[in-house]
Amino acid sequence: MSHLETKNLTFTYGEGTPFKITALDNVNIDISKGEFVAIIGHTGSGKSTLVQHLNGLLKSSSGEVLLDGKNIHANKQTLFDARFRVGLCFQYPEYQLFEETVYKDIAFGPANMGLSKGEIDERVRNAAKYVGIPDEMLSKSPFDLSGGEKRRVAIAGVISMEPEILILDEPTSGLDPMGREQILELIKNYREQTGKTVIIVSHSMDDVARFATKVIVMNNSKVEMTGTVDEVFEKASRLREIGLSVPQITEIFIKLREKGYNVSEKIYTVEQGYLELKKLFEGSVTND
Amino acid sequence: MIKDITIGQYFPLNSVIHKLDPRTKLLFTVVYIVMVFVSNNFISLFFCLFTGIAIISLSKIPVKTVLKGLKPILMIITITSVLQIAYVKTGITLVEFWKIHITSGGVLTAVFMALRISLLIVMSTMLTYTTSPTSLTNGLDRVFAPFKKIGLDFHTVTMIMTIALRFIPTLIEEVDKIMSAQKSRGANFEQGSLMKRAKALIPLFIPLLFNSIRRAYELANAMTCRCYNGGKGKTTMNALKFTKRDYFGVLSVAVVIGAVITLNIFCGEYNAEFTFNLAV
């Protein structure tokens, strides 16, 4: 059974002004429990608008969002529940930090849920552990941290609500390679340890290829394709047409194949590439 | 609510009003405000209203968008009207019930005031709706240029104004974003006691303040990098030039203000009883 689902979602920004934009056009997605979904698309393709519908921040002009088969806008209570069951971490979340200490900022979500002090404390410490924030950092001011650290604190602020579905909008944008690596690693670990559904929005194919079990490609406010990493990256030429690309390593293997080398095109990570090349070299050694 | 703030917004279209020189539009706005204030009877004020409607239709901006500017001050208009009805006791009694005593004079004064405030707000927003911020600063710069001779540097003032106007939409967008983010963490901005709601704003205002200061630094750096050093020796790429359209505009302004003065003199001072009798 589908866990989170949208039905014919359509949304327009700025109705009645010359800036009117259709951000979502009849979008249908279907996400099952435990999946690691990547929503990819060009800037302005509607991916951020889509995720803001998933926890009920935006309400579409037509269509509905179903959580476990129930419309999240059914009444106030279902909407309130959706906010906590679907945790959404915005793009550049570090600009939303406001508390005096890191601890208090991470506790903001759980406190809003009306949990007891003991429970809040447990959740804050758990979340801090997931994102790799050491205990001594919890008493610091969030404004004194580095960019990457702030980002991790902000993500912990959403994880601490222990949502059934965690959505991260461009979690690695604006970070250096090391920061990116850390964030992706922590998301991967979080999912492995909790087994919860994770959705990440990204335009980096390299990030997506490594983890996602399902890829949703958005283009021009519509869902362009849905499928596994293999199924989506197979259509490399279509992806390029809509301003996206396949991972760099895949690009290399496609070119190698065009040059007549006997390698697979379905290589999406450096790891796979290494093994494929090794196979090729070993093969050519035995052939000689 | 936050999206209703229209002051300082620019609404790009290609109308006659948009194409006017910003100085013409500035002159018109100032004259219009004076006109509305000196109008002392309904006929003059209706003439102002008529002029306003003409300008709005010429600008091609949708009426709905223009009226949206009134939403935030609806409260002020309502309070003013109620006060007028409560305190002005001239004319014929319309309703007498318990302690409530409404007279024709009260009602007419209320309508007069509400119309006056609405016209002021709507027509001031029309200036920014039809003039891009850069064009507006250029206009202000030129209008105030003579004051430099007596040591008043208006360039800094106009620059501050432009930057402030320019950042209103950015800040609104930012408020929206931070609110959404905090709502995602269960923040509730709409419910609870007054104290609770005031407290709920802390997670909104602290990041907003922090980001604004950061943005100010960034902007200052970016301006310095482009050798900005105030208005000294600054020339503009698109020098302002009065065209036939503008001379016609100025002429119209003169005609309109003349008409209001004439109407004021001939229709007499605003008099509730008189106007009411006229209406009946």
Coordinates of C-alpha atoms in Angstrom, one line a residue:
Chain A
M1 CA 0.0 0.0 0.0
S2 CA 1.2 3.4 -0.8
H3 CA 2.4 5.5 2.2
L4 CA 2.4 8.9 0.6
E5 CA 0.6 9.7 -2.6
T6 CA -0.5 12.7 -4.6
K7 CA -3.5 12.7 -6.9
N8 CA -3.7 15.2 -9.8
L9 CA -1.9 17.9 -7.9
T10 CA -2.1 21.3 -9.6
F11 CA -0.8 24.5 -8.2
T12 CA -0.5 28.1 -9.5
Y13 CA 1.6 30.9 -8.0
G14 CA 0.4 34.5 -8.2
E15 CA -3.1 33.9 -9.6
G16 CA -4.3 37.2 -11.2
T17 CA -0.9 38.9 -11.6
P18 CA 1.4 39.1 -14.7
F19 CA 3.8 36.8 -12.7
K20 CA 1.4 33.9 -12.7
I21 CA 3.2 30.6 -12.9
T22 CA 1.9 27.1 -13.0
A23 CA 4.3 25.3 -10.6
L24 CA 2.6 21.9 -10.6
D25 CA 0.6 20.5 -13.4
N26 CA -1.4 17.3 -12.7
V27 CA 1.3 15.7 -10.6
N28 CA 0.9 12.1 -9.4
I29 CA 3.5 10.4 -7.3
D30 CA 3.3 7.3 -5.1
I31 CA 5.8 6.5 -2.4
S32 CA 5.9 3.3 -0.3
K33 CA 7.1 2.8 3.2
G34 CA 10.9 2.6 3.5
E35 CA 11.7 3.9 0.1
F36 CA 14.6 6.3 -0.6
V37 CA 13.2 8.6 -3.1
A38 CA 15.1 11.2 -5.1
I39 CA 13.1 14.0 -6.8
I40 CA 15.3 15.6 -9.5
G41 CA 14.7 18.4 -11.9
H42 CA 16.0 21.6 -13.3
T43 CA 15.7 24.8 -11.3
G44 CA 12.1 25.9 -11.5
S45 CA 10.7 22.5 -12.4
G46 CA 8.4 22.5 -9.5
K47 CA 10.2 20.1 -7.1
S48 CA 10.3 22.5 -4.1
T49 CA 6.7 23.4 -4.6
L50 CA 5.8 19.7 -4.7
V51 CA 7.5 18.9 -1.4
Q52 CA 5.8 21.8 0.3
H53 CA 2.5 20.1 -0.5
L54 CA 3.6 16.9 1.0
N55 CA 3.4 18.2 4.6
G56 CA 0.5 20.5 3.9
L57 CA 2.3 23.9 3.9
L58 CA 0.8 24.6 0.5
K59 CA -2.7 23.7 -0.6
S60 CA -3.2 22.9 -4.2
S61 CA -5.9 24.5 -6.3
S62 CA -6.9 21.0 -7.3
G63 CA -5.9 17.5 -6.5
E64 CA -5.1 16.0 -3.1
V65 CA -2.3 14.6 -1.0
L66 CA -2.9 11.3 0.7
L67 CA -1.0 10.0 3.8
D68 CA -1.8 6.4 4.4
G69 CA -4.8 6.8 2.1
K70 CA -6.2 9.8 4.1
N71 CA -6.4 13.4 2.7
I72 CA -4.1 15.5 4.9
H73 CA -6.4 18.5 4.4
A74 CA -9.4 16.6 5.7
N75 CA -9.5 18.6 8.9
K76 CA -7.3 20.6 11.3
Q77 CA -6.1 17.5 13.2
T78 CA -5.0 15.6 10.1
L79 CA -3.1 18.7 8.9
F80 CA -1.5 19.1 12.3
D81 CA -0.5 15.4 12.3
A82 CA 0.9 15.7 8.8
R83 CA 3.3 18.4 9.9
F84 CA 4.9 16.0 12.3
R85 CA 4.6 12.8 10.4
V86 CA 6.2 14.3 7.3
G87 CA 9.3 16.2 8.4
L88 CA 10.4 18.8 5.9
C89 CA 13.8 20.3 5.9
F90 CA 14.0 23.4 3.7
Q91 CA 16.8 24.4 1.3
Y92 CA 19.5 26.4 3.2
P93 CA 17.9 25.4 6.6
E94 CA 20.7 27.1 8.5
Y95 CA 19.0 30.5 8.0
Q96 CA 16.1 29.4 10.2
L97 CA 18.1 28.8 13.3
F98 CA 17.0 31.2 16.1
E99 CA 17.5 29.8 19.6
E100 CA 20.2 30.7 22.1
T101 CA 21.7 27.3 22.0
V102 CA 21.9 24.4 19.6
Y103 CA 20.1 22.2 22.1
K104 CA 17.1 24.6 22.3
D105 CA 16.9 24.9 18.5
I106 CA 16.8 21.1 18.0
A107 CA 14.2 20.9 20.8
F108 CA 11.9 23.4 19.1
G109 CA 10.0 20.8 17.0
P110 CA 9.6 18.2 19.8
A111 CA 8.5 21.0 22.2
N112 CA 5.8 22.1 19.7
M113 CA 4.6 18.5 19.6
G114 CA 3.8 18.8 23.3
L115 CA 6.2 16.1 24.5
S116 CA 7.5 15.8 28.1
K117 CA 10.9 17.2 29.1
G118 CA 12.4 13.7 29.4
E119 CA 11.2 12.7 25.9
I120 CA 12.4 16.0 24.4
D121 CA 15.8 15.5 25.9
E122 CA 16.0 11.9 24.5
R123 CA 15.0 13.0 21.1
V124 CA 17.4 16.0 21.0
R125 CA 20.3 13.7 21.9
N126 CA 19.3 11.1 19.5
A127 CA 19.0 13.5 16.6
A128 CA 22.3 15.1 17.5
K129 CA 23.9 11.7 17.3
Y130 CA 22.5 11.0 13.9
V131 CA 23.9 14.2 12.5
G132 CA 27.2 13.9 14.3
I133 CA 26.9 16.8 16.7
P134 CA 29.1 16.2 19.8
D135 CA 27.5 16.9 23.2
E136 CA 29.7 20.0 23.9
M137 CA 28.3 21.7 20.8
L138 CA 24.8 21.5 22.2
S139 CA 25.4 24.4 24.6
K140 CA 26.9 26.7 21.9
S141 CA 25.0 29.4 20.1
P142 CA 24.0 28.2 16.6
F143 CA 25.3 31.5 15.2
D144 CA 28.8 30.6 16.2
L145 CA 29.0 27.4 14.1
S146 CA 30.5 26.9 10.7
G147 CA 28.2 26.6 7.6
G148 CA 28.3 22.8 7.5
E149 CA 27.7 22.5 11.3
K150 CA 24.7 24.9 11.1
R151 CA 23.3 22.7 8.3
R152 CA 23.6 19.6 10.4
V153 CA 21.9 21.3 13.4
A154 CA 19.1 22.4 11.2
I155 CA 18.6 18.8 9.9
A156 CA 18.7 17.5 13.4
G157 CA 15.9 20.0 14.2
V158 CA 13.7 18.1 11.8
I159 CA 14.9 14.6 12.6
S160 CA 14.2 15.2 16.3
M161 CA 10.5 15.2 15.6
E162 CA 11.0 11.6 14.5
P163 CA 8.9 11.9 11.3
E164 CA 7.8 8.8 9.5
I165 CA 8.9 10.5 6.3
L166 CA 11.9 12.8 6.1
I167 CA 12.1 15.2 3.2
L168 CA 15.2 17.2 2.6
D169 CA 15.1 20.0 0.0
E170 CA 18.6 20.3 -1.7
P171 CA 20.4 19.3 1.5
T172 CA 23.9 19.6 0.0
S173 CA 23.5 22.9 -1.9
G174 CA 26.2 25.5 -1.2
L175 CA 28.4 23.1 0.8
D176 CA 32.0 22.2 0.0
P177 CA 32.8 18.6 -1.2
M178 CA 33.6 17.5 2.4
G179 CA 30.4 19.0 3.8
R180 CA 28.3 17.4 1.0
E181 CA 29.9 14.0 1.7
Q182 CA 29.1 14.3 5.4
I183 CA 25.5 15.3 4.8
L184 CA 24.9 12.5 2.3
E185 CA 26.6 10.0 4.6
L186 CA 24.4 11.0 7.6
I187 CA 21.2 10.7 5.5
K188 CA 22.3 7.3 4.4
N189 CA 23.1 6.2 7.9
Y190 CA 19.9 7.6 9.2
R191 CA 17.8 5.6 6.7
E192 CA 19.7 2.4 7.4
Q193 CA 19.3 2.7 11.1
T194 CA 15.7 3.8 11.3
G195 CA 14.4 2.2 8.1
K196 CA 12.2 5.2 7.6
T197 CA 11.1 6.7 4.3
V198 CA 13.4 9.5 3.0
I199 CA 12.8 11.8 0.1
I200 CA 15.6 14.1 -1.1
V201 CA 15.2 16.9 -3.7
S202 CA 18.3 17.4 -5.7
H203 CA 19.7 18.4 -9.1
S204 CA 22.9 16.5 -8.6
M205 CA 22.8 13.2 -10.4
D206 CA 25.9 12.0 -8.7
D207 CA 24.2 12.3 -5.2
V208 CA 21.1 10.6 -6.4
A209 CA 22.7 7.6 -8.1
R210 CA 24.3 6.3 -5.0
F211 CA 21.4 5.9 -2.7
A212 CA 18.0 6.3 -4.3
T213 CA 15.7 3.3 -4.7
K214 CA 13.3 5.4 -6.7
V215 CA 13.8 8.5 -8.9
I216 CA 11.1 11.0 -9.8
V217 CA 12.2 13.3 -12.6
M218 CA 10.3 16.6 -12.7
N219 CA 10.3 18.8 -15.8
N220 CA 8.2 21.9 -16.6
S221 CA 5.9 21.4 -13.5
K222 CA 5.1 17.8 -14.6
V223 CA 6.4 14.4 -13.7
E224 CA 8.6 13.4 -16.6
M225 CA 9.6 9.9 -15.5
T226 CA 9.5 7.7 -12.5
G227 CA 11.5 4.5 -11.9
T228 CA 14.6 3.0 -10.4
V229 CA 18.0 4.6 -10.9
D230 CA 18.7 2.2 -13.8
E231 CA 15.4 2.9 -15.6
V232 CA 15.9 6.6 -15.3
F233 CA 19.5 6.9 -16.3
E234 CA 18.9 4.7 -19.2
K235 CA 17.3 7.6 -20.9
A236 CA 20.4 9.7 -20.8
S237 CA 19.6 11.7 -24.0
R238 CA 16.1 12.6 -22.7
L239 CA 17.6 13.8 -19.4
R240 CA 20.1 16.0 -21.3
E241 CA 17.2 17.5 -23.3
I242 CA 15.5 18.7 -20.2
G243 CA 18.6 20.3 -18.8
L244 CA 19.7 17.4 -16.5
S245 CA 22.6 15.0 -16.9
V246 CA 23.6 11.6 -15.9
P247 CA 26.4 11.2 -13.3
Q248 CA 29.9 12.0 -14.6
I249 CA 31.1 8.5 -14.3
T250 CA 28.1 7.3 -16.4
E251 CA 29.0 9.8 -19.0
I252 CA 32.5 8.4 -19.2
F253 CA 31.3 4.8 -19.6
I254 CA 28.8 5.9 -22.3
K255 CA 31.7 7.5 -24.2
L256 CA 33.9 4.4 -23.7
R257 CA 31.2 2.2 -25.1
E258 CA 30.8 4.5 -28.1
K259 CA 34.5 4.1 -28.7
G260 CA 34.0 0.4 -28.9
Y261 CA 35.1 -0.8 -25.5
N262 CA 33.1 -3.7 -24.1
V263 CA 31.8 -2.0 -21.0
S264 CA 28.4 -1.6 -19.5
E265 CA 26.6 1.8 -19.6
K266 CA 24.8 1.1 -16.4
I267 CA 27.6 2.5 -14.2
Y268 CA 26.4 5.2 -11.8
T269 CA 29.1 5.3 -9.1
V270 CA 32.8 5.5 -9.1
E271 CA 32.8 2.2 -7.2
Q272 CA 30.9 0.4 -9.9
G273 CA 33.1 2.0 -12.5
Y274 CA 36.3 0.8 -10.8
L275 CA 35.0 -2.8 -10.8
E276 CA 33.8 -2.6 -14.4
L277 CA 37.2 -1.3 -15.5
K278 CA 39.0 -3.9 -13.6
K279 CA 36.9 -6.5 -15.3
L280 CA 37.7 -5.0 -18.7
F281 CA 41.5 -5.0 -18.0
E282 CA 41.5 -8.5 -16.6
G283 CA 39.4 -9.6 -19.6
S284 CA 41.8 -8.0 -22.0
V285 CA 44.8 -9.6 -20.3
T286 CA 43.3 -13.1 -20.6
N287 CA 42.3 -12.4 -24.2
D288 CA 45.9 -11.7 -25.2
Chain B
M1 CA -1.9 38.8 4.9
I2 CA 1.8 39.3 4.4
K3 CA 1.4 39.0 0.6
D4 CA -1.1 41.9 0.7
I5 CA 1.6 44.5 1.2
T6 CA 1.8 46.2 -2.2
I7 CA 3.6 49.4 -1.3
G8 CA 6.8 49.7 -3.3
Q9 CA 5.8 46.9 -5.8
Y10 CA 6.4 47.4 -9.5
F11 CA 3.9 46.0 -11.9
P12 CA 5.7 45.9 -15.3
L13 CA 3.4 46.6 -18.2
N14 CA 3.7 48.6 -21.4
S15 CA 1.2 51.4 -21.0
V16 CA 1.2 55.1 -21.6
I17 CA 1.5 55.8 -17.8
H18 CA 4.5 53.4 -17.5
K19 CA 6.3 55.2 -20.3
L20 CA 5.9 58.6 -18.8
D21 CA 9.0 60.3 -17.4
P22 CA 9.3 59.5 -13.6
R23 CA 9.4 63.3 -12.9
T24 CA 6.0 63.7 -14.5
K25 CA 4.6 60.9 -12.4
L26 CA 6.2 62.3 -9.2
L27 CA 4.7 65.7 -9.9
F28 CA 1.4 64.2 -10.6
T29 CA 1.5 62.1 -7.3
V30 CA 2.4 65.2 -5.2
V31 CA -0.3 67.3 -7.0
Y32 CA -2.9 64.5 -6.6
I33 CA -2.2 64.3 -2.8
V34 CA -2.6 68.1 -2.5
M35 CA -5.8 67.9 -4.6
V36 CA -7.4 65.2 -2.4
F37 CA -6.6 67.3 0.7
V38 CA -7.9 70.6 -0.6
S39 CA -11.1 69.1 -2.0
N40 CA -13.7 70.4 0.3
N41 CA -16.9 69.1 -1.2
F42 CA -18.1 65.9 -2.8
I43 CA -18.1 67.2 -6.3
S44 CA -14.3 68.1 -6.1
L45 CA -13.6 64.7 -4.5
F46 CA -15.6 62.9 -7.1
F47 CA -13.6 64.7 -9.7
C48 CA -10.4 63.4 -8.0
L49 CA -11.9 59.9 -8.0
F50 CA -12.7 60.2 -11.7
T51 CA -9.1 61.4 -12.4
G52 CA -7.8 58.4 -10.4
I53 CA -10.0 56.0 -12.4
A54 CA -8.8 57.5 -15.6
I55 CA -5.1 57.0 -14.6
I56 CA -5.7 53.4 -13.5
S57 CA -7.5 52.5 -16.7
L58 CA -4.7 54.1 -18.8
S59 CA -2.1 52.2 -16.8
K60 CA -3.8 48.8 -17.7
I61 CA -3.1 47.5 -14.2
P62 CA -6.0 45.1 -13.2
V63 CA -8.4 46.9 -10.8
K64 CA -8.2 43.9 -8.4
T65 CA -4.5 44.4 -8.0
V66 CA -4.9 48.1 -7.4
L67 CA -7.6 47.5 -4.7
K68 CA -5.4 44.9 -3.0
G69 CA -3.3 47.8 -1.7
L70 CA -6.3 48.9 0.4
K71 CA -6.5 45.6 2.3
P72 CA -3.9 46.3 5.0
I73 CA -5.4 49.7 5.8
L74 CA -9.0 48.5 5.8
M75 CA -8.9 48.5 9.6
I76 CA -7.9 52.2 9.7
I77 CA -10.6 53.2 7.2
T78 CA -13.2 51.3 9.3
I79 CA -12.1 52.9 12.6
T80 CA -12.1 56.4 11.0
S81 CA -15.5 55.9 9.6
V82 CA -17.0 54.6 12.8
L83 CA -15.5 57.6 14.7
Q84 CA -17.0 60.0 12.2
I85 CA -20.4 58.4 12.5
A86 CA -20.2 58.5 16.3
Y87 CA -19.1 62.1 16.6
V88 CA -20.6 64.1 13.8
K89 CA -24.2 65.0 14.7
T90 CA -25.3 67.3 12.0
G91 CA -28.0 66.8 9.4
I92 CA -31.1 64.7 9.6
T93 CA -31.3 61.9 12.1
L94 CA -31.3 58.6 10.3
V95 CA -31.3 56.0 13.1
E96 CA -32.2 56.5 16.7
F97 CA -31.9 53.4 18.8
W98 CA -30.9 53.1 22.5
K99 CA -27.6 55.1 22.7
I100 CA -26.9 55.0 19.0
H101 CA -27.7 58.2 17.1
I102 CA -26.7 58.2 13.5
T103 CA -27.2 61.3 11.4
S104 CA -26.9 62.0 7.7
G105 CA -24.0 64.3 8.4
G106 CA -22.1 61.6 10.2
V107 CA -22.6 59.1 7.4
L108 CA -21.6 61.5 4.7
T109 CA -18.5 62.7 6.6
A110 CA -17.5 59.0 7.1
V111 CA -17.9 58.3 3.4
F112 CA -16.0 61.5 2.6
M113 CA -13.1 60.5 4.8
A114 CA -13.0 56.9 3.7
L115 CA -12.9 57.9 0.1
R116 CA -10.2 60.5 0.8
I117 CA -7.9 57.9 2.6
S118 CA -8.5 55.3 -0.1
L119 CA -7.7 57.7 -2.9
L120 CA -4.4 58.7 -1.2
I121 CA -3.3 55.1 -0.7
V122 CA -4.3 53.8 -4.1
M123 CA -2.8 56.7 -6.0
S124 CA 0.5 56.5 -4.1
T125 CA 0.8 52.8 -4.8
M126 CA 0.1 53.7 -8.5
L127 CA 3.4 55.6 -8.6
T128 CA 5.5 52.5 -7.7
Y129 CA 3.2 50.2 -9.6
T130 CA 4.0 52.1 -12.8
T131 CA 7.6 53.2 -12.2
S132 CA 10.5 50.8 -11.9
P133 CA 12.7 51.5 -8.8
T134 CA 15.7 52.5 -10.9
S135 CA 13.6 54.9 -12.9
L136 CA 12.1 56.3 -9.7
T137 CA 15.5 57.0 -8.2
N138 CA 16.7 58.7 -11.4
G139 CA 13.7 60.9 -11.2
L140 CA 14.1 61.8 -7.6
D141 CA 17.8 62.4 -8.1
R142 CA 17.0 64.9 -10.9
V143 CA 14.2 66.6 -9.0
F144 CA 16.4 67.2 -6.0
A145 CA 19.6 67.9 -7.9
P146 CA 19.3 71.7 -7.4
F147 CA 19.5 71.3 -3.6
K148 CA 23.1 70.2 -3.9
K149 CA 24.0 73.8 -4.4
I150 CA 22.9 74.6 -0.8
G151 CA 24.8 71.6 0.5
L152 CA 21.9 69.1 0.8
D153 CA 22.9 65.7 -0.7
F154 CA 19.7 64.0 -1.7
H155 CA 21.4 61.2 -3.6
T156 CA 22.1 59.3 -0.4
V157 CA 18.5 59.7 0.6
T158 CA 17.2 58.5 -2.8
M159 CA 19.6 55.6 -2.8
I160 CA 18.4 54.5 0.7
M161 CA 14.8 54.8 -0.5
T162 CA 15.4 52.8 -3.6
I163 CA 17.2 50.0 -1.7
A164 CA 14.4 50.0 0.9
L165 CA 11.8 49.7 -1.9
R166 CA 13.8 47.1 -3.7
F167 CA 14.1 44.9 -0.7
I168 CA 10.4 44.9 0.4
P169 CA 9.5 42.0 -1.9
T170 CA 12.7 40.1 -0.9
L171 CA 11.9 40.5 2.7
I172 CA 8.3 39.4 2.2
E173 CA 9.6 36.3 0.4
E174 CA 12.0 35.7 3.2
V175 CA 9.3 36.0 5.9
D176 CA 7.2 33.5 3.9
K177 CA 10.1 31.1 3.7
I178 CA 11.1 31.3 7.4
M179 CA 7.4 31.0 8.4
S180 CA 7.0 27.8 6.3
A181 CA 10.2 26.4 7.7
Q182 CA 9.1 27.0 11.3
K183 CA 5.6 25.7 10.5
S184 CA 7.2 22.5 9.3
R185 CA 8.6 22.2 12.8
G186 CA 5.2 22.7 14.3
A187 CA 5.3 26.4 15.0
N188 CA 1.8 27.9 15.2
F189 CA 1.5 31.6 14.2
E190 CA -2.3 31.7 14.1
Q191 CA -3.6 30.3 17.3
G192 CA -3.3 31.0 21.0
S193 CA -3.5 34.0 23.3
L194 CA -2.0 37.3 22.4
M195 CA 1.1 36.6 24.5
K196 CA 1.5 33.2 22.9
R197 CA 1.2 34.6 19.5
A198 CA 3.7 37.4 20.2
K199 CA 6.1 34.7 21.5
A200 CA 5.5 32.6 18.4
L201 CA 7.0 35.5 16.3
I202 CA 10.5 35.1 17.9
P203 CA 11.4 32.2 15.7
L204 CA 10.5 34.4 12.7
F205 CA 12.1 37.7 13.7
I206 CA 15.5 36.5 14.9
P207 CA 16.4 34.8 11.6
L208 CA 14.9 37.6 9.7
L209 CA 17.0 40.2 11.5
F210 CA 20.1 38.1 11.2
N211 CA 19.6 37.6 7.5
S212 CA 18.9 41.2 6.9
I213 CA 22.1 42.3 8.5
R214 CA 24.0 39.7 6.6
R215 CA 22.4 40.9 3.4
A216 CA 23.2 44.5 4.1
Y217 CA 26.9 43.7 4.5
E218 CA 26.8 41.7 1.2
L219 CA 25.1 44.5 -0.6
A220 CA 27.6 47.1 0.8
N221 CA 30.5 44.9 -0.4
A222 CA 29.0 44.4 -3.8
M223 CA 28.4 48.2 -4.2
T224 CA 32.0 48.9 -3.1
C225 CA 33.3 46.4 -5.6
R226 CA 31.6 48.3 -8.3
C227 CA 33.2 51.5 -7.1
Y228 CA 30.1 53.1 -5.7
N229 CA 31.1 56.3 -3.8
G230 CA 27.9 58.2 -3.5
G231 CA 26.4 60.5 -6.1
K232 CA 29.7 62.3 -6.9
G233 CA 30.1 62.6 -10.7
K234 CA 27.5 59.9 -11.3
T235 CA 25.9 59.9 -14.8
T236 CA 23.2 57.6 -15.9
M237 CA 23.0 55.3 -18.9
N238 CA 19.4 56.3 -19.8
A239 CA 19.3 60.0 -19.3
L240 CA 15.8 61.2 -18.6
K241 CA 14.2 63.2 -21.3
F242 CA 10.9 64.9 -21.4
T243 CA 8.9 63.9 -24.5
K244 CA 5.7 65.1 -26.0
R245 CA 3.9 62.7 -23.8
D246 CA 5.3 64.3 -20.7
Y247 CA 4.5 67.9 -21.8
F248 CA 0.9 66.7 -22.3
G249 CA 1.0 65.0 -18.9
V250 CA 2.2 68.2 -17.2
L251 CA -0.5 70.1 -19.0
S252 CA -3.2 67.6 -17.8
V253 CA -1.9 68.0 -14.3
A254 CA -2.3 71.8 -14.5
V255 CA -5.8 71.4 -16.0
V256 CA -6.9 68.9 -13.3
I257 CA -5.7 71.0 -10.3
G258 CA -7.3 74.1 -11.9
A259 CA -10.6 72.2 -12.2
V260 CA -10.5 71.1 -8.5
I261 CA -9.8 74.7 -7.4
T262 CA -12.7 75.9 -9.5
L263 CA -15.0 73.3 -8.2
N264 CA -14.0 74.1 -4.7
I265 CA -14.8 77.7 -5.2
F266 CA -18.1 77.3 -7.0
C267 CA -19.6 74.3 -5.2
G268 CA -18.8 75.8 -1.8
E269 CA -17.4 74.3 1.3
Y270 CA -18.4 70.7 2.2
N271 CA -21.6 70.9 4.0
A272 CA -23.3 67.8 5.1
E273 CA -26.8 69.1 5.1
F274 CA -26.5 70.8 1.8
T275 CA -25.0 67.7 0.1
F276 CA -27.6 65.5 1.6
N277 CA -30.4 67.7 0.4
L278 CA -28.8 67.7 -3.0
A279 CA -28.7 63.9 -3.0
V280 CA -32.3 63.7 -2.0

